[in-house]
Amino acid sequence: MSRCRRRFALNRDANEPGIVDALRANGWLVIQLNGAGVPDLLCVRKGRIVFLEVKAAKGGRMKPAQVELHAQLSAAELTVAIVTTPEEALAAVDGQVVRTALDVRAEKRPKSPADVRALATPATYRSTDTRRK
């Protein structure tokens, strides 16, 4: 594993372990994900899939890649929420999404005049899957 990947994999928010523990205590399978733009947690229970992005209570911002992927996942009718506490995470997996990519301040793309928030609307995302009708 390269040095860069190790640093990225270890760069988790301090509030994430409490969120993971609360979800697992409530019967959710929780898988921690890594990758550019990928939500932090994949939560699965009884055929339901929920993606959670864990942010710090103050100052947590979305990267442009995160905003874009969240829009794609939402357009695919998957639940994607941004959480800061175990209570918010439990509410989100129960269908009460408090925050999405539109609600959290996003970092600006370097040298890009496009509004990052425009990427977060399902209407701007077109699926490349031609099998669905």
Short mmCIF file of N, CA and C in Angstrom, two decimals:
data_model
loop_
_atom_site.label_atom_id
_atom_site.label_comp_id
_atom_site.label_asym_id
_atom_site.label_seq_id
_atom_site.Cartn_x
_atom_site.Cartn_y
_atom_site.Cartn_z
N MET A 1 0.85 -1.17 0.00
CA MET A 1 0.00 0.00 0.00
C MET A 1 0.89 1.24 0.00
N SER A 2 0.58 2.18 -0.83
CA SER A 2 1.42 3.37 -0.92
C SER A 2 1.22 4.26 0.30
N ARG A 3 2.16 5.13 0.51
CA ARG A 3 2.09 6.05 1.64
C ARG A 3 0.86 6.94 1.55
N CYS A 4 0.54 7.41 0.37
CA CYS A 4 -0.62 8.28 0.17
C CYS A 4 -1.91 7.57 0.55
N ARG A 5 -2.06 6.32 0.17
CA ARG A 5 -3.28 5.58 0.47
C ARG A 5 -3.42 5.37 1.98
N ARG A 6 -2.32 5.12 2.66
CA ARG A 6 -2.38 4.92 4.10
C ARG A 6 -2.86 6.18 4.80
N ARG A 7 -2.35 7.33 4.38
CA ARG A 7 -2.78 8.58 5.00
C ARG A 7 -4.26 8.82 4.75
N PHE A 8 -4.71 8.53 3.54
CA PHE A 8 -6.11 8.74 3.21
C PHE A 8 -6.99 7.81 4.04
N ALA A 9 -6.58 6.56 4.15
CA ALA A 9 -7.37 5.57 4.87
C ALA A 9 -7.47 5.91 6.36
N LEU A 10 -6.45 6.54 6.92
CA LEU A 10 -6.46 6.87 8.33
C LEU A 10 -7.13 8.20 8.63
N ASN A 11 -7.44 8.97 7.63
CA ASN A 11 -8.03 10.29 7.83
C ASN A 11 -9.54 10.16 8.00
N ARG A 12 -9.98 9.80 9.20
CA ARG A 12 -11.39 9.61 9.51
C ARG A 12 -11.79 10.67 10.54
N ASP A 13 -13.05 11.03 10.54
CA ASP A 13 -13.53 12.01 11.52
C ASP A 13 -13.57 11.37 12.91
N ALA A 14 -13.29 12.18 13.93
CA ALA A 14 -13.22 11.68 15.31
C ALA A 14 -14.56 11.16 15.81
N ASN A 15 -15.66 11.63 15.26
CA ASN A 15 -16.98 11.20 15.72
C ASN A 15 -17.46 9.91 15.04
N GLU A 16 -16.70 9.39 14.10
CA GLU A 16 -17.12 8.21 13.36
C GLU A 16 -17.24 6.93 14.21
N PRO A 17 -16.30 6.64 15.11
CA PRO A 17 -16.44 5.39 15.90
C PRO A 17 -17.74 5.33 16.70
N GLY A 18 -18.16 6.43 17.29
CA GLY A 18 -19.42 6.44 18.04
C GLY A 18 -20.62 6.18 17.16
N ILE A 19 -20.58 6.72 15.94
CA ILE A 19 -21.66 6.51 14.97
C ILE A 19 -21.70 5.04 14.54
N VAL A 20 -20.54 4.48 14.24
CA VAL A 20 -20.46 3.08 13.83
C VAL A 20 -20.96 2.17 14.95
N ASP A 21 -20.54 2.42 16.18
CA ASP A 21 -20.99 1.61 17.32
C ASP A 21 -22.50 1.65 17.50
N ALA A 22 -23.08 2.84 17.38
CA ALA A 22 -24.53 2.98 17.54
C ALA A 22 -25.29 2.23 16.46
N LEU A 23 -24.81 2.31 15.21
CA LEU A 23 -25.47 1.61 14.12
C LEU A 23 -25.37 0.10 14.30
N ARG A 24 -24.20 -0.39 14.66
CA ARG A 24 -24.03 -1.83 14.87
C ARG A 24 -24.87 -2.33 16.03
N ALA A 25 -24.99 -1.53 17.08
CA ALA A 25 -25.82 -1.90 18.23
C ALA A 25 -27.29 -2.01 17.84
N ASN A 26 -27.69 -1.34 16.77
CA ASN A 26 -29.07 -1.38 16.29
C ASN A 26 -29.25 -2.35 15.13
N GLY A 27 -28.29 -3.26 14.94
CA GLY A 27 -28.45 -4.33 13.97
C GLY A 27 -28.01 -4.03 12.56
N TRP A 28 -27.30 -2.95 12.33
CA TRP A 28 -26.85 -2.59 10.98
C TRP A 28 -25.47 -3.17 10.74
N LEU A 29 -25.26 -3.71 9.56
CA LEU A 29 -23.93 -4.08 9.10
C LEU A 29 -23.31 -2.78 8.58
N VAL A 30 -22.17 -2.39 9.13
CA VAL A 30 -21.54 -1.13 8.76
C VAL A 30 -20.17 -1.42 8.16
N ILE A 31 -19.97 -0.94 6.93
CA ILE A 31 -18.69 -1.11 6.24
C ILE A 31 -18.10 0.27 6.01
N GLN A 32 -16.88 0.46 6.48
CA GLN A 32 -16.20 1.74 6.28
C GLN A 32 -15.57 1.73 4.90
N LEU A 33 -15.88 2.76 4.12
CA LEU A 33 -15.40 2.87 2.75
C LEU A 33 -14.33 3.93 2.63
N ASN A 34 -13.49 3.81 1.62
CA ASN A 34 -12.47 4.79 1.29
C ASN A 34 -12.47 5.03 -0.20
N GLY A 35 -12.16 6.23 -0.61
CA GLY A 35 -12.04 6.54 -2.03
C GLY A 35 -12.48 7.96 -2.27
N ALA A 36 -12.04 8.52 -3.37
CA ALA A 36 -12.36 9.90 -3.71
C ALA A 36 -13.86 10.04 -3.94
N GLY A 37 -14.50 10.81 -3.10
CA GLY A 37 -15.92 11.10 -3.25
C GLY A 37 -16.85 10.07 -2.65
N VAL A 38 -16.33 8.92 -2.25
CA VAL A 38 -17.16 7.83 -1.73
C VAL A 38 -17.62 8.16 -0.31
N PRO A 39 -18.90 7.94 0.00
CA PRO A 39 -19.37 8.16 1.38
C PRO A 39 -18.56 7.30 2.36
N ASP A 40 -18.51 7.74 3.61
CA ASP A 40 -17.68 7.07 4.61
C ASP A 40 -18.21 5.69 5.02
N LEU A 41 -19.53 5.56 5.12
CA LEU A 41 -20.12 4.34 5.64
C LEU A 41 -21.18 3.76 4.71
N LEU A 42 -21.13 2.46 4.54
CA LEU A 42 -22.16 1.72 3.83
C LEU A 42 -22.89 0.92 4.90
N CYS A 43 -24.18 1.19 5.07
CA CYS A 43 -24.98 0.54 6.11
C CYS A 43 -26.01 -0.36 5.45
N VAL A 44 -26.09 -1.61 5.90
CA VAL A 44 -26.99 -2.59 5.30
C VAL A 44 -27.75 -3.31 6.40
N ARG A 45 -29.06 -3.43 6.21
CA ARG A 45 -29.90 -4.22 7.13
C ARG A 45 -31.21 -4.57 6.44
N LYS A 46 -31.56 -5.85 6.47
CA LYS A 46 -32.83 -6.33 5.93
C LYS A 46 -33.10 -5.82 4.51
N GLY A 47 -32.10 -5.90 3.67
CA GLY A 47 -32.27 -5.50 2.27
C GLY A 47 -32.21 -4.01 2.02
N ARG A 48 -32.02 -3.20 3.05
CA ARG A 48 -31.90 -1.75 2.88
C ARG A 48 -30.44 -1.37 2.83
N ILE A 49 -30.13 -0.42 1.95
CA ILE A 49 -28.78 0.11 1.83
C ILE A 49 -28.84 1.61 2.05
N VAL A 50 -28.01 2.11 2.95
CA VAL A 50 -27.93 3.54 3.24
C VAL A 50 -26.46 3.93 3.26
N PHE A 51 -26.14 5.01 2.56
CA PHE A 51 -24.79 5.56 2.59
C PHE A 51 -24.77 6.75 3.53
N LEU A 52 -23.75 6.81 4.39
CA LEU A 52 -23.62 7.93 5.32
C LEU A 52 -22.26 8.59 5.14
N GLU A 53 -22.28 9.89 5.08
CA GLU A 53 -21.07 10.71 5.04
C GLU A 53 -20.94 11.33 6.42
N VAL A 54 -19.85 11.02 7.12
CA VAL A 54 -19.63 11.55 8.46
C VAL A 54 -18.82 12.83 8.35
N LYS A 55 -19.35 13.88 8.94
CA LYS A 55 -18.67 15.18 8.95
C LYS A 55 -18.49 15.66 10.39
N ALA A 56 -17.48 16.47 10.61
CA ALA A 56 -17.28 17.08 11.92
C ALA A 56 -18.44 18.01 12.22
N ALA A 57 -18.76 18.15 13.50
CA ALA A 57 -19.90 18.97 13.90
C ALA A 57 -19.74 20.42 13.44
N LYS A 58 -18.51 20.92 13.44
CA LYS A 58 -18.27 22.28 12.98
C LYS A 58 -17.21 22.26 11.89
N GLY A 59 -17.51 22.94 10.80
CA GLY A 59 -16.53 23.12 9.75
C GLY A 59 -16.39 22.00 8.74
N GLY A 60 -17.22 20.97 8.83
CA GLY A 60 -17.13 19.89 7.86
C GLY A 60 -17.62 20.35 6.49
N ARG A 61 -16.81 20.18 5.47
CA ARG A 61 -17.18 20.59 4.11
C ARG A 61 -17.12 19.40 3.17
N MET A 62 -17.91 19.50 2.13
CA MET A 62 -17.94 18.46 1.10
C MET A 62 -16.91 18.78 0.02
N LYS A 63 -16.21 17.77 -0.43
CA LYS A 63 -15.32 17.92 -1.59
C LYS A 63 -16.18 17.85 -2.84
N PRO A 64 -15.76 18.48 -3.93
CA PRO A 64 -16.56 18.44 -5.16
C PRO A 64 -16.85 17.01 -5.63
N ALA A 65 -15.89 16.11 -5.48
CA ALA A 65 -16.11 14.72 -5.88
C ALA A 65 -17.19 14.07 -5.03
N GLN A 66 -17.26 14.45 -3.74
CA GLN A 66 -18.29 13.91 -2.87
C GLN A 66 -19.67 14.41 -3.29
N VAL A 67 -19.77 15.68 -3.59
CA VAL A 67 -21.05 16.26 -4.01
C VAL A 67 -21.54 15.56 -5.28
N GLU A 68 -20.63 15.35 -6.21
CA GLU A 68 -20.99 14.72 -7.48
C GLU A 68 -21.45 13.28 -7.28
N LEU A 69 -20.70 12.51 -6.51
CA LEU A 69 -21.08 11.12 -6.29
C LEU A 69 -22.38 11.00 -5.48
N HIS A 70 -22.56 11.89 -4.51
CA HIS A 70 -23.81 11.89 -3.74
C HIS A 70 -25.00 12.13 -4.67
N ALA A 71 -24.82 13.03 -5.63
CA ALA A 71 -25.90 13.30 -6.58
C ALA A 71 -26.19 12.07 -7.43
N GLN A 72 -25.16 11.37 -7.84
CA GLN A 72 -25.34 10.17 -8.65
C GLN A 72 -26.04 9.07 -7.85
N LEU A 73 -25.65 8.89 -6.60
CA LEU A 73 -26.28 7.88 -5.76
C LEU A 73 -27.74 8.23 -5.50
N SER A 74 -28.01 9.51 -5.24
CA SER A 74 -29.39 9.95 -5.02
C SER A 74 -30.23 9.77 -6.27
N ALA A 75 -29.64 10.06 -7.42
CA ALA A 75 -30.36 9.88 -8.69
C ALA A 75 -30.66 8.41 -8.94
N ALA A 76 -29.84 7.53 -8.39
CA ALA A 76 -30.08 6.09 -8.51
C ALA A 76 -31.04 5.59 -7.44
N GLU A 77 -31.66 6.54 -6.74
CA GLU A 77 -32.67 6.29 -5.71
C GLU A 77 -32.12 5.54 -4.50
N LEU A 78 -30.85 5.81 -4.16
CA LEU A 78 -30.26 5.29 -2.94
C LEU A 78 -30.27 6.39 -1.89
N THR A 79 -30.35 6.01 -0.64
CA THR A 79 -30.36 6.98 0.45
C THR A 79 -28.93 7.37 0.77
N VAL A 80 -28.67 8.68 0.75
CA VAL A 80 -27.36 9.22 1.08
C VAL A 80 -27.59 10.38 2.05
N ALA A 81 -26.96 10.32 3.21
CA ALA A 81 -27.16 11.37 4.21
C ALA A 81 -25.82 11.79 4.79
N ILE A 82 -25.80 13.00 5.31
CA ILE A 82 -24.63 13.53 6.00
C ILE A 82 -24.98 13.60 7.47
N VAL A 83 -24.12 13.01 8.31
CA VAL A 83 -24.40 12.93 9.73
C VAL A 83 -23.20 13.41 10.54
N THR A 84 -23.49 13.89 11.75
CA THR A 84 -22.43 14.31 12.65
C THR A 84 -22.51 13.62 14.00
N THR A 85 -23.66 13.02 14.33
CA THR A 85 -23.86 12.38 15.63
C THR A 85 -24.48 11.00 15.44
N PRO A 86 -24.36 10.13 16.45
CA PRO A 86 -25.04 8.83 16.37
C PRO A 86 -26.55 8.98 16.22
N GLU A 87 -27.13 9.98 16.86
CA GLU A 87 -28.59 10.20 16.76
C GLU A 87 -29.00 10.53 15.33
N GLU A 88 -28.23 11.39 14.67
CA GLU A 88 -28.51 11.73 13.28
C GLU A 88 -28.36 10.50 12.38
N ALA A 89 -27.36 9.67 12.67
CA ALA A 89 -27.13 8.47 11.86
C ALA A 89 -28.30 7.50 12.01
N LEU A 90 -28.77 7.29 13.23
CA LEU A 90 -29.89 6.38 13.45
C LEU A 90 -31.16 6.91 12.79
N ALA A 91 -31.36 8.22 12.84
CA ALA A 91 -32.52 8.82 12.17
C ALA A 91 -32.40 8.64 10.65
N ALA A 92 -31.21 8.82 10.12
CA ALA A 92 -31.01 8.71 8.67
C ALA A 92 -31.28 7.29 8.17
N VAL A 93 -30.81 6.29 8.89
CA VAL A 93 -31.04 4.92 8.44
C VAL A 93 -32.50 4.51 8.61
N ASP A 94 -33.23 5.24 9.45
CA ASP A 94 -34.67 5.00 9.61
C ASP A 94 -35.49 5.82 8.63
N GLY A 95 -34.83 6.52 7.70
CA GLY A 95 -35.53 7.25 6.66
C GLY A 95 -35.74 8.72 6.92
N GLN A 96 -35.23 9.23 8.02
CA GLN A 96 -35.38 10.64 8.36
C GLN A 96 -34.08 11.38 8.08
N VAL A 97 -33.80 11.60 6.81
CA VAL A 97 -32.55 12.24 6.41
C VAL A 97 -32.63 13.72 6.76
N VAL A 98 -31.69 14.17 7.57
CA VAL A 98 -31.66 15.56 8.01
C VAL A 98 -30.88 16.43 7.04
N ARG A 99 -29.71 15.93 6.61
CA ARG A 99 -28.85 16.72 5.71
C ARG A 99 -28.40 15.90 4.52
N THR A 100 -28.29 16.58 3.39
CA THR A 100 -27.75 15.98 2.17
C THR A 100 -26.63 16.87 1.66
N ALA A 101 -26.10 16.53 0.51
CA ALA A 101 -25.00 17.31 -0.08
C ALA A 101 -25.40 18.75 -0.34
N LEU A 102 -26.69 19.02 -0.51
CA LEU A 102 -27.14 20.39 -0.74
C LEU A 102 -27.10 21.25 0.51
N ASP A 103 -27.07 20.60 1.67
CA ASP A 103 -27.17 21.33 2.93
C ASP A 103 -25.83 21.65 3.58
N VAL A 104 -24.75 21.07 3.07
CA VAL A 104 -23.43 21.27 3.68
C VAL A 104 -22.59 22.10 2.73
N ARG A 105 -21.86 23.04 3.30
CA ARG A 105 -21.01 23.91 2.49
C ARG A 105 -19.95 23.10 1.76
N ALA A 106 -19.85 23.33 0.48
CA ALA A 106 -18.90 22.59 -0.34
C ALA A 106 -17.67 23.44 -0.64
N GLU A 107 -16.55 22.76 -0.77
CA GLU A 107 -15.34 23.45 -1.20
C GLU A 107 -15.48 23.78 -2.67
N LYS A 108 -14.85 24.85 -3.07
CA LYS A 108 -14.89 25.24 -4.48
C LYS A 108 -13.87 24.44 -5.26
N ARG A 109 -14.24 24.11 -6.49
CA ARG A 109 -13.29 23.43 -7.37
C ARG A 109 -12.22 24.43 -7.78
N PRO A 110 -10.98 24.03 -7.77
CA PRO A 110 -9.94 24.94 -8.21
C PRO A 110 -10.08 25.23 -9.71
N LYS A 111 -10.00 26.49 -10.06
CA LYS A 111 -10.05 26.95 -11.45
C LYS A 111 -11.31 26.49 -12.18
N SER A 112 -12.42 26.45 -11.47
CA SER A 112 -13.67 26.04 -12.10
C SER A 112 -14.77 27.03 -11.77
N PRO A 113 -15.36 27.67 -12.77
CA PRO A 113 -16.41 28.64 -12.48
C PRO A 113 -17.75 28.00 -12.16
N ALA A 114 -17.89 26.69 -12.41
CA ALA A 114 -19.18 26.02 -12.19
C ALA A 114 -19.53 25.98 -10.71
N ASP A 115 -20.79 26.16 -10.42
CA ASP A 115 -21.27 26.08 -9.05
C ASP A 115 -21.30 24.61 -8.62
N VAL A 116 -20.61 24.29 -7.54
CA VAL A 116 -20.52 22.92 -7.07
C VAL A 116 -21.90 22.41 -6.66
N ARG A 117 -22.74 23.26 -6.11
CA ARG A 117 -24.06 22.82 -5.67
C ARG A 117 -24.93 22.36 -6.84
N ALA A 118 -24.65 22.84 -8.04
CA ALA A 118 -25.42 22.40 -9.20
C ALA A 118 -25.17 20.92 -9.48
N LEU A 119 -24.01 20.42 -9.06
CA LEU A 119 -23.70 19.00 -9.25
C LEU A 119 -24.55 18.11 -8.36
N ALA A 120 -25.10 18.65 -7.31
CA ALA A 120 -25.80 17.85 -6.32
C ALA A 120 -27.28 17.66 -6.61
N THR A 121 -27.75 18.10 -7.75
CA THR A 121 -29.16 17.90 -8.06
C THR A 121 -29.31 16.70 -8.98
N PRO A 122 -30.22 15.79 -8.67
CA PRO A 122 -30.40 14.61 -9.50
C PRO A 122 -30.73 14.97 -10.96
N ALA A 123 -31.34 16.12 -11.18
CA ALA A 123 -31.70 16.52 -12.55
C ALA A 123 -30.46 16.74 -13.42
N THR A 124 -29.34 17.08 -12.81
CA THR A 124 -28.13 17.34 -13.58
C THR A 124 -27.35 16.07 -13.87
N TYR A 125 -27.74 14.98 -13.25
CA TYR A 125 -27.03 13.71 -13.46
C TYR A 125 -27.82 12.85 -14.42
N ARG A 126 -27.16 12.37 -15.44
CA ARG A 126 -27.78 11.46 -16.39
C ARG A 126 -27.13 10.10 -16.26
N SER A 127 -27.92 9.12 -16.04
CA SER A 127 -27.41 7.77 -15.88
C SER A 127 -26.86 7.27 -17.21
N THR A 128 -25.75 6.56 -17.14
CA THR A 128 -25.16 5.98 -18.35
C THR A 128 -25.64 4.55 -18.54
N ASP A 129 -26.51 4.08 -17.64
CA ASP A 129 -27.03 2.73 -17.72
C ASP A 129 -28.14 2.70 -18.76
N THR A 130 -27.88 2.03 -19.88
CA THR A 130 -28.86 1.99 -20.97
C THR A 130 -29.81 0.81 -20.83
N ARG A 131 -29.57 -0.07 -19.84
CA ARG A 131 -30.44 -1.22 -19.67
C ARG A 131 -31.77 -0.83 -19.03
N ARG A 132 -31.79 0.23 -18.22
CA ARG A 132 -33.02 0.65 -17.56
C ARG A 132 -33.91 1.41 -18.51
N LYS A 133 -35.18 1.20 -18.41
CA LYS A 133 -36.13 1.90 -19.28
C LYS A 133 -37.16 2.61 -18.46
#
